[in-house]
PDB file of C-alpha atoms in Angstrom:
ATOM      1  CA  MET A  36     -28.657  -4.026 -79.793  1.00 37.00           C
ATOM      2  CA  GLU A  37     -27.648  -6.143 -76.861  1.00 35.00           C
ATOM      3  CA  VAL A  38     -28.142  -3.483 -74.232  1.00 38.00           C
ATOM      4  CA  GLY A  39     -26.602  -5.270 -71.274  1.00 39.00           C
ATOM      5  CA  GLY A  40     -23.237  -5.312 -73.009  1.00 39.00           C
ATOM      6  CA  VAL A  41     -23.389  -1.638 -73.936  1.00 55.00           C
ATOM      7  CA  CYS A  42     -24.749   0.284 -70.971  1.00 61.00           C
ATOM      8  CA  GLY A  43     -24.192  -1.140 -67.538  1.00 49.00           C
ATOM      9  CA  THR A  44     -22.972  -4.283 -65.905  1.00 43.00           C
ATOM     10  CA  ARG A  45     -24.595  -6.385 -63.252  1.00 42.00           C
ATOM     11  CA  GLU A  46     -23.856  -5.911 -59.597  1.00 42.00           C
ATOM     12  CA  GLY A  47     -20.765  -7.699 -58.395  1.00 40.00           C
ATOM     13  CA  SER A  48     -19.194  -7.974 -61.832  1.00 42.00           C
ATOM     14  CA  ALA A  49     -17.535  -4.582 -62.058  1.00 44.00           C
ATOM     15  CA  LEU A  50     -16.443  -1.498 -60.162  1.00 48.00           C
ATOM     16  CA  THR A  51     -19.050   0.896 -58.872  1.00 51.00           C
ATOM     17  CA  TRP A  52     -19.920   3.923 -60.987  1.00 49.00           C
ATOM     18  CA  THR A  53     -17.789   6.167 -58.761  1.00 48.00           C
ATOM     19  CA  GLN A  54     -14.837   3.771 -58.898  1.00 49.00           C
ATOM     20  CA  GLN A  55     -15.090   3.418 -62.693  1.00 49.00           C
ATOM     21  CA  TRP A  56     -15.335   7.154 -63.199  1.00 47.00           C
ATOM     22  CA  SER A  57     -12.493   7.879 -60.802  1.00 45.00           C
ATOM     23  CA  ALA A  58     -10.206   5.138 -62.104  1.00 46.00           C
ATOM     24  CA  SER A  59     -10.488   6.511 -65.611  1.00 44.00           C
ATOM     25  CA  VAL A  60      -8.655   9.698 -64.669  1.00 40.00           C
ATOM     26  CA  ARG A  61      -6.609   8.933 -61.562  1.00 41.00           C
ATOM     27  CA  PRO A  62      -2.973   7.872 -61.560  1.00 38.00           C
ATOM     28  CA  ARG A  63      -2.419   4.455 -60.091  1.00 35.00           C
ATOM     29  CA  SER A  64      -1.085   4.784 -56.556  1.00 36.00           C
ATOM     30  CA  LEU A  65      -0.941   3.020 -53.220  1.00 33.00           C
ATOM     31  CA  THR A  66      -3.971   2.952 -51.008  1.00 33.00           C
ATOM     32  CA  ARG A  67      -3.540   3.476 -47.297  1.00 30.00           C
ATOM     33  CA  TRP A  68      -3.534  -0.254 -46.720  1.00 32.00           C
ATOM     34  CA  GLN A  69      -0.968  -0.841 -49.465  1.00 37.00           C
ATOM     35  CA  SER A  70       1.481   1.697 -48.066  1.00 36.00           C
ATOM     36  CA  PRO A  71       3.999  -0.004 -45.736  1.00 39.00           C
ATOM     37  CA  ALA A  72       4.753   3.277 -43.974  1.00 41.00           C
ATOM     38  CA  LEU A  73       1.125   4.005 -43.214  1.00 36.00           C
ATOM     39  CA  GLN A  74       0.503   0.427 -42.164  1.00 40.00           C
ATOM     40  CA  HIS A  75       3.104   1.038 -39.456  1.00 41.00           C
ATOM     41  CA  GLY A  76       1.393   4.141 -38.218  1.00 42.00           C
ATOM     42  CA  GLU A  77       3.424   6.931 -39.837  1.00 39.00           C
ATOM     43  CA  SER A  78       1.676  10.220 -40.364  1.00 37.00           C
ATOM     44  CA  CYS A  79       0.297  11.073 -43.776  1.00 35.00           C
ATOM     45  CA  LEU A  80       2.421  14.211 -43.632  1.00 35.00           C
ATOM     46  CA  SER A  81       5.598  12.118 -43.734  1.00 37.00           C
ATOM     47  CA  VAL A  82       4.565   9.949 -46.672  1.00 38.00           C
ATOM     48  CA  PRO A  83       3.750  10.986 -50.271  1.00 41.00           C
ATOM     49  CA  CYS A  84      -0.042  10.751 -50.187  1.00 40.00           C
ATOM     50  CA  LEU A  85      -0.871  10.132 -53.796  1.00 39.00           C
ATOM     51  CA  PHE A  86      -3.755   7.993 -52.642  1.00 37.00           C
ATOM     52  CA  GLN A  87      -5.529  11.138 -51.397  1.00 40.00           C
ATOM     53  CA  ALA A  88      -6.670  11.690 -54.986  1.00 43.00           C
ATOM     54  CA  GLN A  89      -8.868   8.641 -54.443  1.00 43.00           C
ATOM     55  CA  SER A  90     -10.999  10.331 -51.786  1.00 39.00           C
ATOM     56  CA  PRO A  91     -14.415   8.689 -51.492  1.00 43.00           C
ATOM     57  CA  PHE A  92     -15.861  12.186 -51.273  1.00 42.00           C
ATOM     58  CA  ALA A  93     -15.013  12.944 -54.903  1.00 45.00           C
ATOM     59  CA  THR A  94     -18.116  13.777 -56.909  1.00 50.00           C
ATOM     60  CA  GLY A  95     -17.008  11.648 -59.846  1.00 52.00           C
ATOM     61  CA  PRO A  96     -14.408  12.909 -62.344  1.00 46.00           C
ATOM     62  CA  ARG A  97     -15.273  12.713 -66.000  1.00 48.00           C
ATOM     63  CA  GLN A  98     -14.101  10.045 -68.396  1.00 58.00           C
ATOM     64  CA  SER A  99     -10.470  10.078 -69.456  1.00 61.00           C
ATOM     65  CA  ASP A 100     -10.967  10.177 -73.224  1.00 68.00           C
ATOM     66  CA  GLY A 101     -12.515  13.654 -73.122  1.00 89.00           C
ATOM     67  CA  THR A 102     -15.312  12.867 -75.578  1.00 95.00           C
ATOM     68  CA  LEU A 103     -18.241  15.165 -74.920  1.00 96.00           C
ATOM     69  CA  TYR A 104     -21.803  15.416 -76.181  1.00 97.00           C
ATOM     70  CA  GLU A 105     -23.451  18.761 -76.740  1.00 98.00           C
ATOM     71  CA  PHE A 106     -27.204  18.879 -76.185  1.00 98.00           C
ATOM     72  CA  ARG A 107     -28.796  21.691 -78.172  1.00 96.00           C
ATOM     73  CA  THR A 108     -32.456  22.649 -77.832  1.00 96.00           C
ATOM     74  CA  TYR A 109     -34.127  25.211 -80.085  1.00 96.00           C
ATOM     75  CA  LEU A 110     -37.533  26.709 -79.401  1.00 95.00           C
ATOM     76  CA  LEU A 111     -38.910  27.675 -82.796  1.00 95.00           C
ATOM     77  CA  LYS A 112     -41.586  30.061 -83.940  1.00 94.00           C
ATOM     78  CA  PRO A 113     -44.739  27.951 -84.474  1.00 93.00           C
ATOM     79  CA  SER A 114     -45.322  29.262 -87.974  1.00 92.00           C
ATOM     80  CA  LYS A 115     -41.730  28.533 -89.009  1.00 93.00           C
ATOM     81  CA  THR A 116     -41.033  25.077 -87.561  1.00 94.00           C
ATOM     82  CA  LYS A 117     -41.759  23.134 -90.729  1.00 93.00           C
ATOM     83  CA  GLU A 118     -39.717  25.534 -92.853  1.00 94.00           C
ATOM     84  CA  PHE A 119     -36.792  25.445 -90.405  1.00 94.00           C
ATOM     85  CA  LEU A 120     -36.659  21.633 -90.483  1.00 95.00           C
ATOM     86  CA  GLU A 121     -36.890  21.500 -94.254  1.00 94.00           C
ATOM     87  CA  ASN A 122     -34.096  24.049 -94.608  1.00 94.00           C
ATOM     88  CA  PHE A 123     -31.882  22.110 -92.209  1.00 94.00           C
ATOM     89  CA  LYS A 124     -32.575  18.877 -94.070  1.00 95.00           C
ATOM     90  CA  GLN A 125     -31.378  20.463 -97.313  1.00 93.00           C
ATOM     91  CA  ASN A 126     -28.204  21.799 -95.686  1.00 94.00           C
ATOM     92  CA  VAL A 127     -27.401  19.256 -92.991  1.00 95.00           C
ATOM     93  CA  HIS A 128     -24.415  18.005 -95.006  1.00 96.00           C
ATOM     94  CA  LEU A 129     -22.778  21.410 -94.604  1.00 95.00           C
ATOM     95  CA  ARG A 130     -23.023  21.135 -90.834  1.00 95.00           C
ATOM     96  CA  THR A 131     -22.031  17.466 -90.488  1.00 96.00           C
ATOM     97  CA  ALA A 132     -18.936  18.136 -92.582  1.00 96.00           C
ATOM     98  CA  HIS A 133     -17.541  19.759 -89.431  1.00 96.00           C
ATOM     99  CA  SER A 134     -18.623  17.397 -86.629  1.00 96.00           C
ATOM    100  CA  GLU A 135     -20.699  14.301 -85.953  1.00 97.00           C
ATOM    101  CA  LEU A 136     -24.443  14.520 -85.468  1.00 97.00           C
ATOM    102  CA  ILE A 137     -25.728  11.787 -83.129  1.00 97.00           C
ATOM    103  CA  GLY A 138     -29.423  12.494 -83.487  1.00 97.00           C
ATOM    104  CA  TYR A 139     -32.001  15.157 -84.292  1.00 97.00           C
ATOM    105  CA  TRP A 140     -35.573  15.088 -82.978  1.00 97.00           C
ATOM    106  CA  THR A 141     -38.749  17.109 -82.633  1.00 96.00           C
ATOM    107  CA  VAL A 142     -40.578  17.147 -79.299  1.00 95.00           C
ATOM    108  CA  GLU A 143     -44.025  15.553 -79.481  1.00 93.00           C
ATOM    109  CA  PHE A 144     -44.964  15.409 -75.777  1.00 91.00           C
ATOM    110  CA  GLY A 145     -43.523  16.514 -72.465  1.00 89.00           C
ATOM    111  CA  GLY A 146     -42.739  20.160 -72.992  1.00 80.00           C
ATOM    112  CA  ARG A 147     -43.271  23.066 -75.280  1.00 86.00           C
ATOM    113  CA  THR A 148     -44.072  22.067 -78.837  1.00 87.00           C
ATOM    114  CA  ASN A 149     -42.277  23.516 -81.856  1.00 93.00           C
ATOM    115  CA  LYS A 150     -39.059  22.427 -80.177  1.00 95.00           C
ATOM    116  CA  VAL A 151     -36.125  20.575 -81.729  1.00 96.00           C
ATOM    117  CA  PHE A 152     -33.465  18.700 -79.800  1.00 96.00           C
ATOM    118  CA  HIS A 153     -30.139  17.492 -81.209  1.00 97.00           C
ATOM    119  CA  ILE A 154     -26.932  15.899 -79.935  1.00 98.00           C
ATOM    120  CA  TRP A 155     -23.455  16.600 -81.349  1.00 98.00           C
ATOM    121  CA  LYS A 156     -20.293  14.676 -80.542  1.00 97.00           C
ATOM    122  CA  TYR A 157     -16.846  16.226 -80.034  1.00 97.00           C
ATOM    123  CA  ASP A 158     -13.491  14.667 -79.205  1.00 96.00           C
ATOM    124  CA  ASN A 159     -12.815  17.331 -76.552  1.00 95.00           C
ATOM    125  CA  PHE A 160     -13.304  21.054 -75.903  1.00 96.00           C
ATOM    126  CA  ALA A 161     -10.484  22.009 -78.285  1.00 96.00           C
ATOM    127  CA  HIS A 162     -12.252  20.085 -81.047  1.00 97.00           C
ATOM    128  CA  ARG A 163     -15.525  21.894 -80.347  1.00 97.00           C
ATOM    129  CA  THR A 164     -13.775  25.278 -80.354  1.00 97.00           C
ATOM    130  CA  ALA A 165     -12.166  24.499 -83.706  1.00 97.00           C
ATOM    131  CA  VAL A 166     -15.509  23.389 -85.167  1.00 97.00           C
ATOM    132  CA  ARG A 167     -17.319  26.522 -83.980  1.00 96.00           C
ATOM    133  CA  LYS A 168     -14.571  28.675 -85.501  1.00 96.00           C
ATOM    134  CA  ALA A 169     -14.750  26.760 -88.778  1.00 96.00           C
ATOM    135  CA  LEU A 170     -18.548  27.163 -88.904  1.00 95.00           C
ATOM    136  CA  ALA A 171     -18.226  30.894 -88.339  1.00 94.00           C
ATOM    137  CA  ASN A 172     -15.898  31.053 -91.355  1.00 94.00           C
ATOM    138  CA  ASP A 173     -17.921  28.692 -93.542  1.00 95.00           C
ATOM    139  CA  LYS A 174     -19.612  31.127 -95.925  1.00 95.00           C
ATOM    140  CA  GLU A 175     -21.762  28.456 -97.554  1.00 95.00           C
ATOM    141  CA  TRP A 176     -23.158  27.320 -94.194  1.00 94.00           C
ATOM    142  CA  GLN A 177     -23.682  30.887 -93.068  1.00 94.00           C
ATOM    143  CA  GLU A 178     -25.392  32.070 -96.242  1.00 93.00           C
ATOM    144  CA  ARG A 179     -27.444  28.991 -97.097  1.00 92.00           C
ATOM    145  CA  PHE A 180     -28.742  28.100 -93.648  1.00 92.00           C
ATOM    146  CA  LEU A 181     -27.655  30.013 -90.566  1.00 92.00           C
ATOM    147  CA  ILE A 182     -28.391  33.610 -91.499  1.00 92.00           C
ATOM    148  CA  PRO A 183     -31.753  32.949 -93.239  1.00 91.00           C
ATOM    149  CA  ASN A 184     -33.005  30.730 -90.392  1.00 92.00           C
ATOM    150  CA  LEU A 185     -31.823  32.523 -87.261  1.00 91.00           C
ATOM    151  CA  ALA A 186     -35.026  34.566 -87.208  1.00 91.00           C
ATOM    152  CA  PHE A 187     -37.041  31.342 -86.868  1.00 94.00           C
ATOM    153  CA  ILE A 188     -35.501  30.576 -83.455  1.00 94.00           C
ATOM    154  CA  ASP A 189     -37.063  32.053 -80.307  1.00 93.00           C
ATOM    155  CA  LYS A 190     -34.627  30.552 -77.827  1.00 94.00           C
ATOM    156  CA  GLN A 191     -31.551  28.309 -77.707  1.00 94.00           C
ATOM    157  CA  GLU A 192     -30.331  26.139 -74.836  1.00 95.00           C
ATOM    158  CA  VAL A 193     -26.983  24.308 -74.704  1.00 96.00           C
ATOM    159  CA  GLU A 194     -25.694  21.686 -72.271  1.00 97.00           C
ATOM    160  CA  ILE A 195     -22.363  19.876 -72.294  1.00 97.00           C
ATOM    161  CA  THR A 196     -22.555  16.266 -71.137  1.00 96.00           C
ATOM    162  CA  TYR A 197     -20.415  13.166 -70.824  1.00 95.00           C
ATOM    163  CA  LEU A 198     -21.511   9.584 -71.143  1.00 94.00           C
ATOM    164  CA  VAL A 199     -21.361   7.869 -67.766  1.00 92.00           C
ATOM    165  CA  PRO A 200     -18.377   5.478 -67.604  1.00 90.00           C
ATOM    166  CA  TRP A 201     -20.531   2.341 -67.757  1.00 89.00           C
ATOM    167  CA  CYS A 202     -22.279   3.306 -70.985  1.00 89.00           C
ATOM    168  CA  LYS A 203     -21.592   3.672 -74.696  1.00 89.00           C
ATOM    169  CA  ILE A 204     -23.925   5.016 -77.364  1.00 92.00           C
ATOM    170  CA  GLY A 205     -26.230   2.213 -78.459  1.00 90.00           C
ATOM    171  CA  THR A 206     -27.747   1.593 -81.865  1.00 89.00           C
ATOM    172  CA  PRO A 207     -31.475   0.804 -81.904  1.00 92.00           C
ATOM    173  CA  PRO A 208     -32.558  -2.273 -83.899  1.00 89.00           C
ATOM    174  CA  LYS A 209     -34.797  -0.329 -86.294  1.00 92.00           C
ATOM    175  CA  GLU A 210     -36.678   2.936 -86.710  1.00 94.00           C
ATOM    176  CA  GLY A 211     -38.833   3.975 -83.793  1.00 95.00           C
ATOM    177  CA  VAL A 212     -39.504   6.724 -81.277  1.00 97.00           C
ATOM    178  CA  TYR A 213     -37.428   8.084 -78.408  1.00 97.00           C
ATOM    179  CA  GLU A 214     -37.806   9.217 -74.836  1.00 96.00           C
ATOM    180  CA  LEU A 215     -35.412  11.569 -73.084  1.00 97.00           C
ATOM    181  CA  ALA A 216     -35.842  11.194 -69.328  1.00 95.00           C
ATOM    182  CA  THR A 217     -34.082  13.911 -67.324  1.00 96.00           C
ATOM    183  CA  PHE A 218     -33.343  13.439 -63.634  1.00 95.00           C
ATOM    184  CA  GLN A 219     -32.278  16.266 -61.348  1.00 95.00           C
ATOM    185  CA  MET A 220     -30.389  14.525 -58.555  1.00 93.00           C
ATOM    186  CA  LYS A 221     -29.380  15.834 -55.141  1.00 92.00           C
ATOM    187  CA  PRO A 222     -26.041  17.689 -54.895  1.00 92.00           C
ATOM    188  CA  GLY A 223     -23.085  15.397 -54.326  1.00 87.00           C
ATOM    189  CA  GLY A 224     -22.570  13.805 -57.719  1.00 85.00           C
ATOM    190  CA  PRO A 225     -22.222  10.101 -58.578  1.00 87.00           C
ATOM    191  CA  ALA A 226     -20.341   9.462 -55.331  1.00 87.00           C
ATOM    192  CA  LEU A 227     -23.671  10.034 -53.590  1.00 88.00           C
ATOM    193  CA  TRP A 228     -26.281   8.654 -55.972  1.00 88.00           C
ATOM    194  CA  GLY A 229     -24.442   7.034 -58.880  1.00 89.00           C
ATOM    195  CA  ASN A 230     -24.726   3.376 -57.906  1.00 90.00           C
ATOM    196  CA  ALA A 231     -28.396   3.597 -56.945  1.00 90.00           C
ATOM    197  CA  PHE A 232     -29.152   5.373 -60.222  1.00 91.00           C
ATOM    198  CA  LYS A 233     -27.287   2.726 -62.205  1.00 92.00           C
ATOM    199  CA  ARG A 234     -29.260  -0.046 -60.529  1.00 91.00           C
ATOM    200  CA  ALA A 235     -32.532   1.689 -61.381  1.00 91.00           C
ATOM    201  CA  VAL A 236     -31.562   2.065 -65.052  1.00 91.00           C
ATOM    202  CA  ASN A 237     -30.390  -1.531 -65.301  1.00 89.00           C
ATOM    203  CA  ALA A 238     -33.588  -2.801 -63.703  1.00 90.00           C
ATOM    204  CA  HIS A 239     -35.517  -1.329 -66.651  1.00 88.00           C
ATOM    205  CA  VAL A 240     -32.912  -2.565 -69.141  1.00 89.00           C
ATOM    206  CA  ASP A 241     -33.223  -6.114 -67.832  1.00 87.00           C
ATOM    207  CA  LEU A 242     -36.935  -6.240 -68.675  1.00 84.00           C
ATOM    208  CA  GLY A 243     -36.102  -5.651 -72.344  1.00 83.00           C
ATOM    209  CA  TYR A 244     -39.151  -3.580 -73.280  1.00 87.00           C
ATOM    210  CA  SER A 245     -37.027  -0.582 -74.295  1.00 90.00           C
ATOM    211  CA  THR A 246     -33.537  -0.087 -75.726  1.00 93.00           C
ATOM    212  CA  LEU A 247     -31.116   2.095 -73.801  1.00 95.00           C
ATOM    213  CA  VAL A 248     -29.299   4.461 -76.166  1.00 96.00           C
ATOM    214  CA  GLY A 249     -27.215   6.454 -73.689  1.00 95.00           C
ATOM    215  CA  VAL A 250     -26.874   7.844 -70.166  1.00 95.00           C
ATOM    216  CA  PHE A 251     -25.388  11.340 -69.997  1.00 96.00           C
ATOM    217  CA  HIS A 252     -24.175  13.327 -66.977  1.00 95.00           C
ATOM    218  CA  THR A 253     -24.238  17.113 -67.306  1.00 94.00           C
ATOM    219  CA  GLU A 254     -20.913  18.963 -67.052  1.00 94.00           C
ATOM    220  CA  TYR A 255     -22.176  22.427 -68.047  1.00 95.00           C
ATOM    221  CA  GLY A 256     -25.783  23.317 -67.402  1.00 92.00           C
ATOM    222  CA  ALA A 257     -27.749  22.268 -64.329  1.00 91.00           C
ATOM    223  CA  LEU A 258     -25.323  20.151 -62.321  1.00 90.00           C
ATOM    224  CA  ASN A 259     -26.219  16.770 -60.810  1.00 92.00           C
ATOM    225  CA  ARG A 260     -28.464  16.218 -63.814  1.00 95.00           C
ATOM    226  CA  VAL A 261     -28.585  12.921 -65.703  1.00 95.00           C
ATOM    227  CA  HIS A 262     -30.255  12.393 -69.078  1.00 97.00           C
ATOM    228  CA  VAL A 263     -31.314   8.890 -70.116  1.00 97.00           C
ATOM    229  CA  LEU A 264     -32.145   8.376 -73.783  1.00 97.00           C
ATOM    230  CA  TRP A 265     -34.367   5.401 -74.638  1.00 96.00           C
ATOM    231  CA  TRP A 266     -35.603   3.924 -77.917  1.00 96.00           C
ATOM    232  CA  ASN A 267     -39.024   2.321 -78.267  1.00 94.00           C
ATOM    233  CA  GLU A 268     -40.749   0.729 -81.199  1.00 94.00           C
ATOM    234  CA  SER A 269     -43.814   2.949 -80.688  1.00 93.00           C
ATOM    235  CA  ALA A 270     -45.539   5.088 -78.083  1.00 92.00           C
ATOM    236  CA  ASP A 271     -47.900   2.206 -77.310  1.00 92.00           C
ATOM    237  CA  SER A 272     -45.107  -0.332 -76.835  1.00 91.00           C
ATOM    238  CA  ARG A 273     -43.421   2.110 -74.476  1.00 90.00           C
ATOM    239  CA  ALA A 274     -46.658   2.559 -72.488  1.00 91.00           C
ATOM    240  CA  ALA A 275     -47.156  -1.201 -72.232  1.00 92.00           C
ATOM    241  CA  GLY A 276     -43.554  -1.703 -71.126  1.00 89.00           C
ATOM    242  CA  ARG A 277     -43.786   0.965 -68.469  1.00 87.00           C
ATOM    243  CA  HIS A 278     -46.964  -0.586 -67.098  1.00 87.00           C
ATOM    244  CA  TRP A 279     -45.196  -3.949 -66.922  1.00 86.00           C
ATOM    245  CA  SER A 280     -42.129  -2.466 -65.250  1.00 87.00           C
ATOM    246  CA  HIS A 281     -44.194  -0.833 -62.505  1.00 85.00           C
ATOM    247  CA  GLU A 282     -45.380  -4.281 -61.445  1.00 86.00           C
ATOM    248  CA  ASP A 283     -41.917  -5.864 -61.425  1.00 87.00           C
ATOM    249  CA  PRO A 284     -40.537  -6.109 -57.861  1.00 88.00           C
ATOM    250  CA  ARG A 285     -36.920  -5.672 -59.047  1.00 90.00           C
ATOM    251  CA  VAL A 286     -37.746  -2.374 -60.766  1.00 87.00           C
ATOM    252  CA  VAL A 287     -39.842  -1.181 -57.849  1.00 90.00           C
ATOM    253  CA  ALA A 288     -37.054  -1.899 -55.352  1.00 89.00           C
ATOM    254  CA  ALA A 289     -34.353  -0.225 -57.478  1.00 87.00           C
ATOM    255  CA  VAL A 290     -36.457   2.856 -58.182  1.00 88.00           C
ATOM    256  CA  ARG A 291     -37.404   3.239 -54.518  1.00 87.00           C
ATOM    257  CA  GLU A 292     -33.703   3.287 -53.650  1.00 88.00           C
ATOM    258  CA  SER A 293     -32.795   5.785 -56.363  1.00 89.00           C
ATOM    259  CA  VAL A 294     -35.694   8.132 -55.643  1.00 87.00           C
ATOM    260  CA  ASN A 295     -34.154   8.929 -52.260  1.00 88.00           C
ATOM    261  CA  TYR A 296     -31.598  11.008 -54.168  1.00 88.00           C
ATOM    262  CA  LEU A 297     -34.012  12.538 -56.669  1.00 91.00           C
ATOM    263  CA  GLU A 298     -35.160  16.166 -56.641  1.00 90.00           C
ATOM    264  CA  SER A 299     -37.208  16.266 -59.837  1.00 94.00           C
ATOM    265  CA  GLN A 300     -37.601  14.580 -63.185  1.00 93.00           C
ATOM    266  CA  GLN A 301     -39.078  15.290 -66.590  1.00 94.00           C
ATOM    267  CA  ASN A 302     -39.395  13.362 -69.809  1.00 93.00           C
ATOM    268  CA  MET A 303     -39.907  14.242 -73.448  1.00 95.00           C
ATOM    269  CA  PHE A 304     -41.293  12.045 -76.190  1.00 96.00           C
ATOM    270  CA  LEU A 305     -39.184  12.580 -79.311  1.00 96.00           C
ATOM    271  CA  LEU A 306     -39.720  11.873 -83.003  1.00 96.00           C
ATOM    272  CA  PRO A 307     -36.558  11.516 -85.106  1.00 97.00           C
ATOM    273  CA  ALA A 308     -36.184  13.836 -88.067  1.00 96.00           C
ATOM    274  CA  SER A 309     -35.825  12.225 -91.465  1.00 95.00           C
ATOM    275  CA  PHE A 310     -32.157  13.236 -91.567  1.00 96.00           C
ATOM    276  CA  SER A 311     -31.344  12.070 -88.017  1.00 96.00           C
ATOM    277  CA  PRO A 312     -28.636   9.368 -87.814  1.00 96.00           C
ATOM    278  CA  LEU A 313     -30.556   7.809 -84.918  1.00 95.00           C
ATOM    279  CA  LYS A 314     -33.896   6.742 -86.340  1.00 92.00           C
TER     280      LYS A 314
END
């Protein structure tokens, strides 16, 4: 995959993250400097102020197409993990008949083991509601998988995310391993930290040691959280690339800027399941 053309653009060639995000949902209107009345000193109260929707203090409205990505994490009983995965493999077609599965992984490092993580795509919230209703009424899905396997799950976590406006889901060049890096940013949204974060991501992308699959901003869950999903050929190639990146002055400078807005971060090393669309 040619990452630069999928996630991110170079500085100076496009709008900032905040501008891209905002432009995707805002009606076109006059800015203060485009309004003849305001240029002549009239009060905002006497002029239709549509441009107020373009406040630089906006935290970054979501993308206009409404497409959302549901992150689901299941903590499984250690003795039942293998059985759970095998059962899902046999019945995954029943679930994907209702909505698109982006990827399905097990957690190898970076958190509790016996954990599975999967991403589902929906056109909008109405689509997700319709799918959940259909699943509840799908007797084959309920009887063959859901009911027999619910007892294998200790805990479930769900987040709703959007792709950031400068990114689309990428397709890795071949089978490999994945890393989900999660960044808890300071309150304020992309208007505060979006451009610095984008520069840090692109600095790693430019080195080419890893393939960027997607950058997701949380809508429901912990707010001001960004998930970055990477593909690597192997754990060792990822380690070598990271070592290289830490010595690159462009990466160091971009990360030092972004870290000013960072509260915490965590990463997980993921292995794709045999039935995962993203391998």
